[in-house]
Structure formats: structure tokens, C-alpha cells
Amino acid sequence: MTAQLVGKSYRFDLGPLKVKFTFDSLSQGSFVVEEGGGLAPDGHAETVRLNLRKIREGVYLNSWTEASGATVTHVEDFANATLYSNVTVDGALYNLVGTITEA
């Protein structure tokens, strides 16, 4: 399924943080922050280098570092439409759980 992610966009809804994320390739993604929830400016867009690893069918470990130095680590469970996210911003760690829907 990993290759099936390429070219698809998903909405990651983590409560206060809502992001539209596109898998440009298996090693690159791009995102637009729809609602930053105080963690990122609304409308911020960026392309990042991904470290994407398959855990099992439909479940991936995905991580990247943003230009600001913020780090993001996700367990993306497409099989259950659930997202587990650890985000560091300015040295603070945020643990978030939310949903994944195809955009």
C-alpha cells in the first residue's frame, strides 16, 4: 500500500491542529496548515523530506523535520482512520491523537 499513498491528499484532524497533507512521493510530502491551534500559523505551507516506514498493512510510521526546526512523528493508521502524533515546537513536546480522512 505504500506506493498507493503517492499523489493522495489526506486531512489530519488533531483537534486544535488541522492539516491537509499530500504524499508527493515516498520520500517527500507537502502540507498546508488549515488551523494551527497555536502550534503553527494558519495557512503555513511547506514541503518536507519524509522518513516513511511501513509497520503493517495500512499502518505507517512517518516523520519529518520542518524548516523551523519543529519535528513531527506520526503513526498513521489508515486502516482505522486514526493518527497518533508527537510534535515538538520550540522544545515543547505535544502528544496529539486524531483522525485521517482522504481529501
PDB file of N, CA and C in Angstrom:
ATOM      1  N   MET A   1       0.816  -1.207   0.000  1.00  0.00           N
ATOM      2  CA  MET A   1       0.000   0.000   0.000  1.00  0.00           C
ATOM      3  C   MET A   1       0.853   1.261   0.000  1.00  0.00           C
ATOM      4  N   THR A   2       2.116   1.161   0.383  1.00  0.00           N
ATOM      5  CA  THR A   2       2.940   2.363   0.486  1.00  0.00           C
ATOM      6  C   THR A   2       2.893   3.179  -0.796  1.00  0.00           C
ATOM      7  N   ALA A   3       3.092   2.526  -1.934  1.00  0.00           N
ATOM      8  CA  ALA A   3       3.080   3.238  -3.204  1.00  0.00           C
ATOM      9  C   ALA A   3       1.716   3.844  -3.505  1.00  0.00           C
ATOM     10  N   GLN A   4       0.646   3.268  -2.948  1.00  0.00           N
ATOM     11  CA  GLN A   4      -0.695   3.793  -3.185  1.00  0.00           C
ATOM     12  C   GLN A   4      -0.927   5.135  -2.500  1.00  0.00           C
ATOM     13  N   LEU A   5      -0.056   5.508  -1.564  1.00  0.00           N
ATOM     14  CA  LEU A   5      -0.177   6.807  -0.905  1.00  0.00           C
ATOM     15  C   LEU A   5       0.245   7.954  -1.824  1.00  0.00           C
ATOM     16  N   VAL A   6       1.161   7.665  -2.743  1.00  0.00           N
ATOM     17  CA  VAL A   6       1.731   8.709  -3.588  1.00  0.00           C
ATOM     18  C   VAL A   6       0.652   9.379  -4.424  1.00  0.00           C
ATOM     19  N   GLY A   7       0.652  10.721  -4.354  1.00  0.00           N
ATOM     20  CA  GLY A   7      -0.303  11.521  -5.102  1.00  0.00           C
ATOM     21  C   GLY A   7      -1.616  11.748  -4.371  1.00  0.00           C
ATOM     22  N   LYS A   8      -1.791  11.133  -3.220  1.00  0.00           N
ATOM     23  CA  LYS A   8      -3.038  11.301  -2.473  1.00  0.00           C
ATOM     24  C   LYS A   8      -2.870  12.344  -1.375  1.00  0.00           C
ATOM     25  N   SER A   9      -3.981  13.009  -1.082  1.00  0.00           N
ATOM     26  CA  SER A   9      -4.026  14.020  -0.018  1.00  0.00           C
ATOM     27  C   SER A   9      -4.973  13.558   1.074  1.00  0.00           C
ATOM     28  N   TYR A  10      -4.605  13.884   2.306  1.00  0.00           N
ATOM     29  CA  TYR A  10      -5.387  13.496   3.469  1.00  0.00           C
ATOM     30  C   TYR A  10      -5.544  14.692   4.393  1.00  0.00           C
ATOM     31  N   ARG A  11      -6.627  14.687   5.130  1.00  0.00           N
ATOM     32  CA  ARG A  11      -6.823  15.697   6.177  1.00  0.00           C
ATOM     33  C   ARG A  11      -6.490  15.042   7.495  1.00  0.00           C
ATOM     34  N   PHE A  12      -5.515  15.610   8.183  1.00  0.00           N
ATOM     35  CA  PHE A  12      -5.135  15.162   9.513  1.00  0.00           C
ATOM     36  C   PHE A  12      -5.801  16.110  10.497  1.00  0.00           C
ATOM     37  N   ASP A  13      -6.776  15.616  11.231  1.00  0.00           N
ATOM     38  CA  ASP A  13      -7.518  16.430  12.195  1.00  0.00           C
ATOM     39  C   ASP A  13      -7.093  16.010  13.594  1.00  0.00           C
ATOM     40  N   LEU A  14      -6.287  16.856  14.223  1.00  0.00           N
ATOM     41  CA  LEU A  14      -5.757  16.587  15.552  1.00  0.00           C
ATOM     42  C   LEU A  14      -6.372  17.519  16.580  1.00  0.00           C
ATOM     43  N   GLY A  15      -7.661  17.782  16.442  1.00  0.00           N
ATOM     44  CA  GLY A  15      -8.354  18.700  17.356  1.00  0.00           C
ATOM     45  C   GLY A  15      -8.019  20.140  17.005  1.00  0.00           C
ATOM     46  N   PRO A  16      -7.179  20.794  17.801  1.00  0.00           N
ATOM     47  CA  PRO A  16      -6.861  22.193  17.513  1.00  0.00           C
ATOM     48  C   PRO A  16      -5.984  22.370  16.269  1.00  0.00           C
ATOM     49  N   LEU A  17      -5.296  21.300  15.855  1.00  0.00           N
ATOM     50  CA  LEU A  17      -4.395  21.350  14.700  1.00  0.00           C
ATOM     51  C   LEU A  17      -4.996  20.547  13.561  1.00  0.00           C
ATOM     52  N   LYS A  18      -5.234  21.231  12.428  1.00  0.00           N
ATOM     53  CA  LYS A  18      -5.817  20.578  11.256  1.00  0.00           C
ATOM     54  C   LYS A  18      -4.918  20.865  10.058  1.00  0.00           C
ATOM     55  N   VAL A  19      -4.508  19.799   9.370  1.00  0.00           N
ATOM     56  CA  VAL A  19      -3.529  19.911   8.294  1.00  0.00           C
ATOM     57  C   VAL A  19      -3.995  19.101   7.093  1.00  0.00           C
ATOM     58  N   LYS A  20      -3.817  19.664   5.902  1.00  0.00           N
ATOM     59  CA  LYS A  20      -4.003  18.899   4.668  1.00  0.00           C
ATOM     60  C   LYS A  20      -2.615  18.448   4.234  1.00  0.00           C
ATOM     61  N   PHE A  21      -2.416  17.142   4.131  1.00  0.00           N
ATOM     62  CA  PHE A  21      -1.108  16.563   3.836  1.00  0.00           C
ATOM     63  C   PHE A  21      -1.176  15.772   2.537  1.00  0.00           C
ATOM     64  N   THR A  22      -0.185  15.974   1.648  1.00  0.00           N
ATOM     65  CA  THR A  22      -0.119  15.257   0.380  1.00  0.00           C
ATOM     66  C   THR A  22       1.183  14.475   0.309  1.00  0.00           C
ATOM     67  N   PHE A  23       1.090  13.205  -0.048  1.00  0.00           N
ATOM     68  CA  PHE A  23       2.265  12.384  -0.281  1.00  0.00           C
ATOM     69  C   PHE A  23       2.708  12.629  -1.723  1.00  0.00           C
ATOM     70  N   ASP A  24       3.720  13.486  -1.895  1.00  0.00           N
ATOM     71  CA  ASP A  24       4.228  13.798  -3.237  1.00  0.00           C
ATOM     72  C   ASP A  24       4.980  12.606  -3.815  1.00  0.00           C
ATOM     73  N   SER A  25       5.718  11.907  -2.974  1.00  0.00           N
ATOM     74  CA  SER A  25       6.440  10.685  -3.320  1.00  0.00           C
ATOM     75  C   SER A  25       6.617   9.916  -2.018  1.00  0.00           C
ATOM     76  N   LEU A  26       7.324   8.794  -2.063  1.00  0.00           N
ATOM     77  CA  LEU A  26       7.547   8.035  -0.836  1.00  0.00           C
ATOM     78  C   LEU A  26       8.548   8.729   0.082  1.00  0.00           C
ATOM     79  N   SER A  27       9.277   9.720  -0.449  1.00  0.00           N
ATOM     80  CA  SER A  27      10.278  10.416   0.369  1.00  0.00           C
ATOM     81  C   SER A  27       9.996  11.911   0.521  1.00  0.00           C
ATOM     82  N   GLN A  28       8.879  12.383  -0.025  1.00  0.00           N
ATOM     83  CA  GLN A  28       8.555  13.812   0.073  1.00  0.00           C
ATOM     84  C   GLN A  28       7.060  14.013   0.256  1.00  0.00           C
ATOM     85  N   GLY A  29       6.730  14.944   1.148  1.00  0.00           N
ATOM     86  CA  GLY A  29       5.343  15.307   1.369  1.00  0.00           C
ATOM     87  C   GLY A  29       5.199  16.808   1.435  1.00  0.00           C
ATOM     88  N   SER A  30       3.994  17.280   1.238  1.00  0.00           N
ATOM     89  CA  SER A  30       3.733  18.717   1.362  1.00  0.00           C
ATOM     90  C   SER A  30       2.457  18.877   2.186  1.00  0.00           C
ATOM     91  N   PHE A  31       2.409  19.976   2.915  1.00  0.00           N
ATOM     92  CA  PHE A  31       1.251  20.193   3.770  1.00  0.00           C
ATOM     93  C   PHE A  31       0.874  21.656   3.813  1.00  0.00           C
ATOM     94  N   VAL A  32      -0.393  21.882   4.156  1.00  0.00           N
ATOM     95  CA  VAL A  32      -0.925  23.215   4.406  1.00  0.00           C
ATOM     96  C   VAL A  32      -1.638  23.146   5.747  1.00  0.00           C
ATOM     97  N   VAL A  33      -1.290  24.053   6.647  1.00  0.00           N
ATOM     98  CA  VAL A  33      -1.945  24.116   7.946  1.00  0.00           C
ATOM     99  C   VAL A  33      -3.284  24.831   7.757  1.00  0.00           C
ATOM    100  N   GLU A  34      -4.379  24.116   7.954  1.00  0.00           N
ATOM    101  CA  GLU A  34      -5.704  24.725   7.835  1.00  0.00           C
ATOM    102  C   GLU A  34      -6.046  25.483   9.104  1.00  0.00           C
ATOM    103  N   GLU A  35      -5.764  24.879  10.253  1.00  0.00           N
ATOM    104  CA  GLU A  35      -5.934  25.523  11.559  1.00  0.00           C
ATOM    105  C   GLU A  35      -4.735  25.125  12.408  1.00  0.00           C
ATOM    106  N   GLY A  36      -3.965  26.121  12.845  1.00  0.00           N
ATOM    107  CA  GLY A  36      -2.729  25.841  13.558  1.00  0.00           C
ATOM    108  C   GLY A  36      -2.876  25.574  15.036  1.00  0.00           C
ATOM    109  N   GLY A  37      -3.967  25.968  15.637  1.00  0.00           N
ATOM    110  CA  GLY A  37      -4.197  25.706  17.051  1.00  0.00           C
ATOM    111  C   GLY A  37      -3.098  26.217  17.971  1.00  0.00           C
ATOM    112  N   GLY A  38      -2.411  27.277  17.558  1.00  0.00           N
ATOM    113  CA  GLY A  38      -1.329  27.830  18.358  1.00  0.00           C
ATOM    114  C   GLY A  38       0.004  27.136  18.160  1.00  0.00           C
ATOM    115  N   LEU A  39       0.030  26.048  17.386  1.00  0.00           N
ATOM    116  CA  LEU A  39       1.277  25.330  17.129  1.00  0.00           C
ATOM    117  C   LEU A  39       1.945  25.763  15.838  1.00  0.00           C
ATOM    118  N   ALA A  40       1.164  26.265  14.895  1.00  0.00           N
ATOM    119  CA  ALA A  40       1.676  26.712  13.597  1.00  0.00           C
ATOM    120  C   ALA A  40       0.731  27.775  13.055  1.00  0.00           C
ATOM    121  N   PRO A  41       1.252  28.690  12.246  1.00  0.00           N
ATOM    122  CA  PRO A  41       0.375  29.715  11.684  1.00  0.00           C
ATOM    123  C   PRO A  41      -0.625  29.116  10.694  1.00  0.00           C
ATOM    124  N   ASP A  42      -1.877  29.561  10.765  1.00  0.00           N
ATOM    125  CA  ASP A  42      -2.877  29.151   9.771  1.00  0.00           C
ATOM    126  C   ASP A  42      -2.350  29.500   8.383  1.00  0.00           C
ATOM    127  N   GLY A  43      -2.511  28.571   7.450  1.00  0.00           N
ATOM    128  CA  GLY A  43      -2.102  28.812   6.075  1.00  0.00           C
ATOM    129  C   GLY A  43      -0.656  28.476   5.780  1.00  0.00           C
ATOM    130  N   HIS A  44       0.129  28.143   6.806  1.00  0.00           N
ATOM    131  CA  HIS A  44       1.536  27.793   6.570  1.00  0.00           C
ATOM    132  C   HIS A  44       1.603  26.577   5.664  1.00  0.00           C
ATOM    133  N   ALA A  45       2.442  26.656   4.631  1.00  0.00           N
ATOM    134  CA  ALA A  45       2.618  25.551   3.689  1.00  0.00           C
ATOM    135  C   ALA A  45       4.100  25.236   3.583  1.00  0.00           C
ATOM    136  N   GLU A  46       4.404  23.958   3.448  1.00  0.00           N
ATOM    137  CA  GLU A  46       5.800  23.543   3.375  1.00  0.00           C
ATOM    138  C   GLU A  46       5.902  22.185   2.697  1.00  0.00           C
ATOM    139  N   THR A  47       7.025  21.938   2.068  1.00  0.00           N
ATOM    140  CA  THR A  47       7.354  20.627   1.522  1.00  0.00           C
ATOM    141  C   THR A  47       8.487  20.064   2.363  1.00  0.00           C
ATOM    142  N   VAL A  48       8.360  18.798   2.773  1.00  0.00           N
ATOM    143  CA  VAL A  48       9.328  18.191   3.681  1.00  0.00           C
ATOM    144  C   VAL A  48       9.802  16.837   3.161  1.00  0.00           C
ATOM    145  N   ARG A  49      10.987  16.461   3.618  1.00  0.00           N
ATOM    146  CA  ARG A  49      11.532  15.141   3.307  1.00  0.00           C
ATOM    147  C   ARG A  49      11.001  14.164   4.350  1.00  0.00           C
ATOM    148  N   LEU A  50      10.409  13.070   3.882  1.00  0.00           N
ATOM    149  CA  LEU A  50       9.771  12.099   4.767  1.00  0.00           C
ATOM    150  C   LEU A  50      10.696  10.933   5.088  1.00  0.00           C
ATOM    151  N   ASN A  51      10.504  10.394   6.276  1.00  0.00           N
ATOM    152  CA  ASN A  51      11.071   9.113   6.661  1.00  0.00           C
ATOM    153  C   ASN A  51       9.862   8.220   6.917  1.00  0.00           C
ATOM    154  N   LEU A  52       9.416   7.530   5.890  1.00  0.00           N
ATOM    155  CA  LEU A  52       8.175   6.765   5.911  1.00  0.00           C
ATOM    156  C   LEU A  52       8.494   5.271   5.994  1.00  0.00           C
ATOM    157  N   ARG A  53       7.953   4.610   7.015  1.00  0.00           N
ATOM    158  CA  ARG A  53       8.188   3.182   7.214  1.00  0.00           C
ATOM    159  C   ARG A  53       6.863   2.462   7.436  1.00  0.00           C
ATOM    160  N   LYS A  54       6.704   1.356   6.735  1.00  0.00           N
ATOM    161  CA  LYS A  54       5.508   0.540   6.901  1.00  0.00           C
ATOM    162  C   LYS A  54       5.656  -0.298   8.169  1.00  0.00           C
ATOM    163  N   ILE A  55       4.659  -0.244   9.043  1.00  0.00           N
ATOM    164  CA  ILE A  55       4.628  -1.086  10.239  1.00  0.00           C
ATOM    165  C   ILE A  55       3.916  -2.389   9.907  1.00  0.00           C
ATOM    166  N   ARG A  56       2.753  -2.256   9.306  1.00  0.00           N
ATOM    167  CA  ARG A  56       1.974  -3.382   8.784  1.00  0.00           C
ATOM    168  C   ARG A  56       1.018  -2.800   7.764  1.00  0.00           C
ATOM    169  N   GLU A  57       0.261  -3.629   7.107  1.00  0.00           N
ATOM    170  CA  GLU A  57      -0.646  -3.152   6.065  1.00  0.00           C
ATOM    171  C   GLU A  57      -1.561  -2.056   6.616  1.00  0.00           C
ATOM    172  N   GLY A  58      -1.486  -0.887   5.996  1.00  0.00           N
ATOM    173  CA  GLY A  58      -2.350   0.226   6.364  1.00  0.00           C
ATOM    174  C   GLY A  58      -1.872   1.059   7.531  1.00  0.00           C
ATOM    175  N   VAL A  59      -0.702   0.714   8.110  1.00  0.00           N
ATOM    176  CA  VAL A  59      -0.177   1.453   9.269  1.00  0.00           C
ATOM    177  C   VAL A  59       1.276   1.824   8.997  1.00  0.00           C
ATOM    178  N   TYR A  60       1.582   3.132   9.170  1.00  0.00           N
ATOM    179  CA  TYR A  60       2.914   3.643   8.846  1.00  0.00           C
ATOM    180  C   TYR A  60       3.462   4.514   9.964  1.00  0.00           C
ATOM    181  N   LEU A  61       4.776   4.487  10.104  1.00  0.00           N
ATOM    182  CA  LEU A  61       5.495   5.438  10.934  1.00  0.00           C
ATOM    183  C   LEU A  61       6.054   6.467   9.975  1.00  0.00           C
ATOM    184  N   ASN A  62       5.735   7.721  10.194  1.00  0.00           N
ATOM    185  CA  ASN A  62       6.108   8.794   9.279  1.00  0.00           C
ATOM    186  C   ASN A  62       6.697   9.939  10.105  1.00  0.00           C
ATOM    187  N   SER A  63       7.859  10.432   9.731  1.00  0.00           N
ATOM    188  CA  SER A  63       8.450  11.544  10.477  1.00  0.00           C
ATOM    189  C   SER A  63       9.163  12.496   9.532  1.00  0.00           C
ATOM    190  N   TRP A  64       9.280  13.755  10.016  1.00  0.00           N
ATOM    191  CA  TRP A  64       9.990  14.775   9.255  1.00  0.00           C
ATOM    192  C   TRP A  64      10.383  15.910  10.176  1.00  0.00           C
ATOM    193  N   THR A  65      11.302  16.735   9.669  1.00  0.00           N
ATOM    194  CA  THR A  65      11.715  17.955  10.361  1.00  0.00           C
ATOM    195  C   THR A  65      11.365  19.132   9.457  1.00  0.00           C
ATOM    196  N   GLU A  66      10.731  20.135  10.034  1.00  0.00           N
ATOM    197  CA  GLU A  66      10.314  21.309   9.267  1.00  0.00           C
ATOM    198  C   GLU A  66      11.412  22.369   9.268  1.00  0.00           C
ATOM    199  N   ALA A  67      11.303  23.324   8.377  1.00  0.00           N
ATOM    200  CA  ALA A  67      12.305  24.386   8.244  1.00  0.00           C
ATOM    201  C   ALA A  67      12.494  25.157   9.545  1.00  0.00           C
ATOM    202  N   SER A  68      11.449  25.258  10.342  1.00  0.00           N
ATOM    203  CA  SER A  68      11.513  25.976  11.624  1.00  0.00           C
ATOM    204  C   SER A  68      12.276  25.202  12.691  1.00  0.00           C
ATOM    205  N   GLY A  69      12.558  23.915  12.421  1.00  0.00           N
ATOM    206  CA  GLY A  69      13.177  23.049  13.402  1.00  0.00           C
ATOM    207  C   GLY A  69      12.173  22.178  14.122  1.00  0.00           C
ATOM    208  N   ALA A  70      10.878  22.445  13.939  1.00  0.00           N
ATOM    209  CA  ALA A  70       9.838  21.599  14.530  1.00  0.00           C
ATOM    210  C   ALA A  70       9.986  20.181  13.972  1.00  0.00           C
ATOM    211  N   THR A  71       9.753  19.188  14.832  1.00  0.00           N
ATOM    212  CA  THR A  71       9.795  17.803  14.383  1.00  0.00           C
ATOM    213  C   THR A  71       8.404  17.196  14.531  1.00  0.00           C
ATOM    214  N   VAL A  72       8.105  16.283  13.629  1.00  0.00           N
ATOM    215  CA  VAL A  72       6.805  15.614  13.628  1.00  0.00           C
ATOM    216  C   VAL A  72       7.041  14.120  13.471  1.00  0.00           C
ATOM    217  N   THR A  73       6.410  13.326  14.332  1.00  0.00           N
ATOM    218  CA  THR A  73       6.437  11.872  14.213  1.00  0.00           C
ATOM    219  C   THR A  73       5.002  11.388  14.324  1.00  0.00           C
ATOM    220  N   HIS A  74       4.586  10.654  13.308  1.00  0.00           N
ATOM    221  CA  HIS A  74       3.212  10.139  13.252  1.00  0.00           C
ATOM    222  C   HIS A  74       3.213   8.626  13.209  1.00  0.00           C
ATOM    223  N   VAL A  75       2.229   8.029  13.839  1.00  0.00           N
ATOM    224  CA  VAL A  75       1.785   6.692  13.489  1.00  0.00           C
ATOM    225  C   VAL A  75       0.476   6.924  12.755  1.00  0.00           C
ATOM    226  N   GLU A  76       0.485   6.630  11.469  1.00  0.00           N
ATOM    227  CA  GLU A  76      -0.673   6.874  10.603  1.00  0.00           C
ATOM    228  C   GLU A  76      -1.364   5.537  10.348  1.00  0.00           C
ATOM    229  N   ASP A  77      -2.507   5.349  10.971  1.00  0.00           N
ATOM    230  CA  ASP A  77      -3.260   4.110  10.868  1.00  0.00           C
ATOM    231  C   ASP A  77      -4.426   4.350   9.909  1.00  0.00           C
ATOM    232  N   PHE A  78      -4.151   4.146   8.634  1.00  0.00           N
ATOM    233  CA  PHE A  78      -5.175   4.366   7.609  1.00  0.00           C
ATOM    234  C   PHE A  78      -6.285   3.320   7.715  1.00  0.00           C
ATOM    235  N   ALA A  79      -5.954   2.136   8.204  1.00  0.00           N
ATOM    236  CA  ALA A  79      -6.954   1.069   8.331  1.00  0.00           C
ATOM    237  C   ALA A  79      -8.059   1.460   9.312  1.00  0.00           C
ATOM    238  N   ASN A  80      -7.707   2.219  10.354  1.00  0.00           N
ATOM    239  CA  ASN A  80      -8.686   2.637  11.362  1.00  0.00           C
ATOM    240  C   ASN A  80      -8.921   4.143  11.363  1.00  0.00           C
ATOM    241  N   ALA A  81      -8.377   4.842  10.353  1.00  0.00           N
ATOM    242  CA  ALA A  81      -8.548   6.298  10.204  1.00  0.00           C
ATOM    243  C   ALA A  81      -8.103   7.069  11.448  1.00  0.00           C
ATOM    244  N   THR A  82      -7.027   6.575  12.092  1.00  0.00           N
ATOM    245  CA  THR A  82      -6.542   7.188  13.323  1.00  0.00           C
ATOM    246  C   THR A  82      -5.103   7.648  13.164  1.00  0.00           C
ATOM    247  N   LEU A  83      -4.818   8.817  13.726  1.00  0.00           N
ATOM    248  CA  LEU A  83      -3.484   9.411  13.662  1.00  0.00           C
ATOM    249  C   LEU A  83      -2.991   9.674  15.071  1.00  0.00           C
ATOM    250  N   TYR A  84      -1.788   9.184  15.370  1.00  0.00           N
ATOM    251  CA  TYR A  84      -1.101   9.467  16.628  1.00  0.00           C
ATOM    252  C   TYR A  84       0.086  10.342  16.274  1.00  0.00           C
ATOM    253  N   SER A  85       0.195  11.505  16.908  1.00  0.00           N
ATOM    254  CA  SER A  85       1.203  12.483  16.512  1.00  0.00           C
ATOM    255  C   SER A  85       1.979  13.001  17.716  1.00  0.00           C
ATOM    256  N   ASN A  86       3.289  13.039  17.582  1.00  0.00           N
ATOM    257  CA  ASN A  86       4.173  13.718  18.528  1.00  0.00           C
ATOM    258  C   ASN A  86       4.834  14.853  17.759  1.00  0.00           C
ATOM    259  N   VAL A  87       4.647  16.071  18.248  1.00  0.00           N
ATOM    260  CA  VAL A  87       5.168  17.263  17.589  1.00  0.00           C
ATOM    261  C   VAL A  87       6.015  18.035  18.593  1.00  0.00           C
ATOM    262  N   THR A  88       7.198  18.446  18.188  1.00  0.00           N
ATOM    263  CA  THR A  88       7.990  19.346  19.028  1.00  0.00           C
ATOM    264  C   THR A  88       8.009  20.712  18.366  1.00  0.00           C
ATOM    265  N   VAL A  89       7.710  21.735  19.155  1.00  0.00           N
ATOM    266  CA  VAL A  89       7.746  23.127  18.700  1.00  0.00           C
ATOM    267  C   VAL A  89       8.480  23.919  19.769  1.00  0.00           C
ATOM    268  N   ASP A  90       9.578  24.553  19.379  1.00  0.00           N
ATOM    269  CA  ASP A  90      10.378  25.346  20.325  1.00  0.00           C
ATOM    270  C   ASP A  90      10.731  24.556  21.577  1.00  0.00           C
ATOM    271  N   GLY A  91      11.067  23.289  21.413  1.00  0.00           N
ATOM    272  CA  GLY A  91      11.493  22.457  22.532  1.00  0.00           C
ATOM    273  C   GLY A  91      10.372  21.830  23.336  1.00  0.00           C
ATOM    274  N   ALA A  92       9.124  22.203  23.093  1.00  0.00           N
ATOM    275  CA  ALA A  92       7.987  21.617  23.812  1.00  0.00           C
ATOM    276  C   ALA A  92       7.422  20.449  23.002  1.00  0.00           C
ATOM    277  N   LEU A  93       7.082  19.368  23.703  1.00  0.00           N
ATOM    278  CA  LEU A  93       6.525  18.184  23.067  1.00  0.00           C
ATOM    279  C   LEU A  93       5.012  18.159  23.229  1.00  0.00           C
ATOM    280  N   TYR A  94       4.321  17.930  22.130  1.00  0.00           N
ATOM    281  CA  TYR A  94       2.859  17.828  22.125  1.00  0.00           C
ATOM    282  C   TYR A  94       2.475  16.438  21.621  1.00  0.00           C
ATOM    283  N   ASN A  95       1.655  15.738  22.391  1.00  0.00           N
ATOM    284  CA  ASN A  95       1.122  14.433  22.004  1.00  0.00           C
ATOM    285  C   ASN A  95      -0.336  14.623  21.616  1.00  0.00           C
ATOM    286  N   LEU A  96      -0.652  14.282  20.365  1.00  0.00           N
ATOM    287  CA  LEU A  96      -1.997  14.505  19.849  1.00  0.00           C
ATOM    288  C   LEU A  96      -2.526  13.218  19.218  1.00  0.00           C
ATOM    289  N   VAL A  97      -3.824  13.039  19.284  1.00  0.00           N
ATOM    290  CA  VAL A  97      -4.479  11.905  18.635  1.00  0.00           C
ATOM    291  C   VAL A  97      -5.650  12.467  17.849  1.00  0.00           C
ATOM    292  N   GLY A  98      -5.806  11.968  16.629  1.00  0.00           N
ATOM    293  CA  GLY A  98      -6.899  12.478  15.808  1.00  0.00           C
ATOM    294  C   GLY A  98      -7.291  11.507  14.714  1.00  0.00           C
ATOM    295  N   THR A  99      -7.866  12.072  13.666  1.00  0.00           N
ATOM    296  CA  THR A  99      -8.410  11.259  12.582  1.00  0.00           C
ATOM    297  C   THR A  99      -7.736  11.581  11.246  1.00  0.00           C
ATOM    298  N   ILE A 100      -7.841  10.616  10.347  1.00  0.00           N
ATOM    299  CA  ILE A 100      -7.347  10.746   8.979  1.00  0.00           C
ATOM    300  C   ILE A 100      -8.528  10.549   8.043  1.00  0.00           C
ATOM    301  N   THR A 101      -8.727  11.499   7.121  1.00  0.00           N
ATOM    302  CA  THR A 101      -9.716  11.308   6.063  1.00  0.00           C
ATOM    303  C   THR A 101      -9.085  11.681   4.737  1.00  0.00           C
ATOM    304  N   GLU A 102      -9.449  10.986   3.686  1.00  0.00           N
ATOM    305  CA  GLU A 102      -8.911  11.328   2.372  1.00  0.00           C
ATOM    306  C   GLU A 102      -9.530  12.630   1.909  1.00  0.00           C
ATOM    307  N   ALA A 103      -8.693  13.522   1.407  1.00  0.00           N
ATOM    308  CA  ALA A 103      -9.165  14.844   0.968  1.00  0.00           C
ATOM    309  C   ALA A 103      -9.631  14.788  -0.472  1.00  0.00           C
TER     310      ALA A 103
END
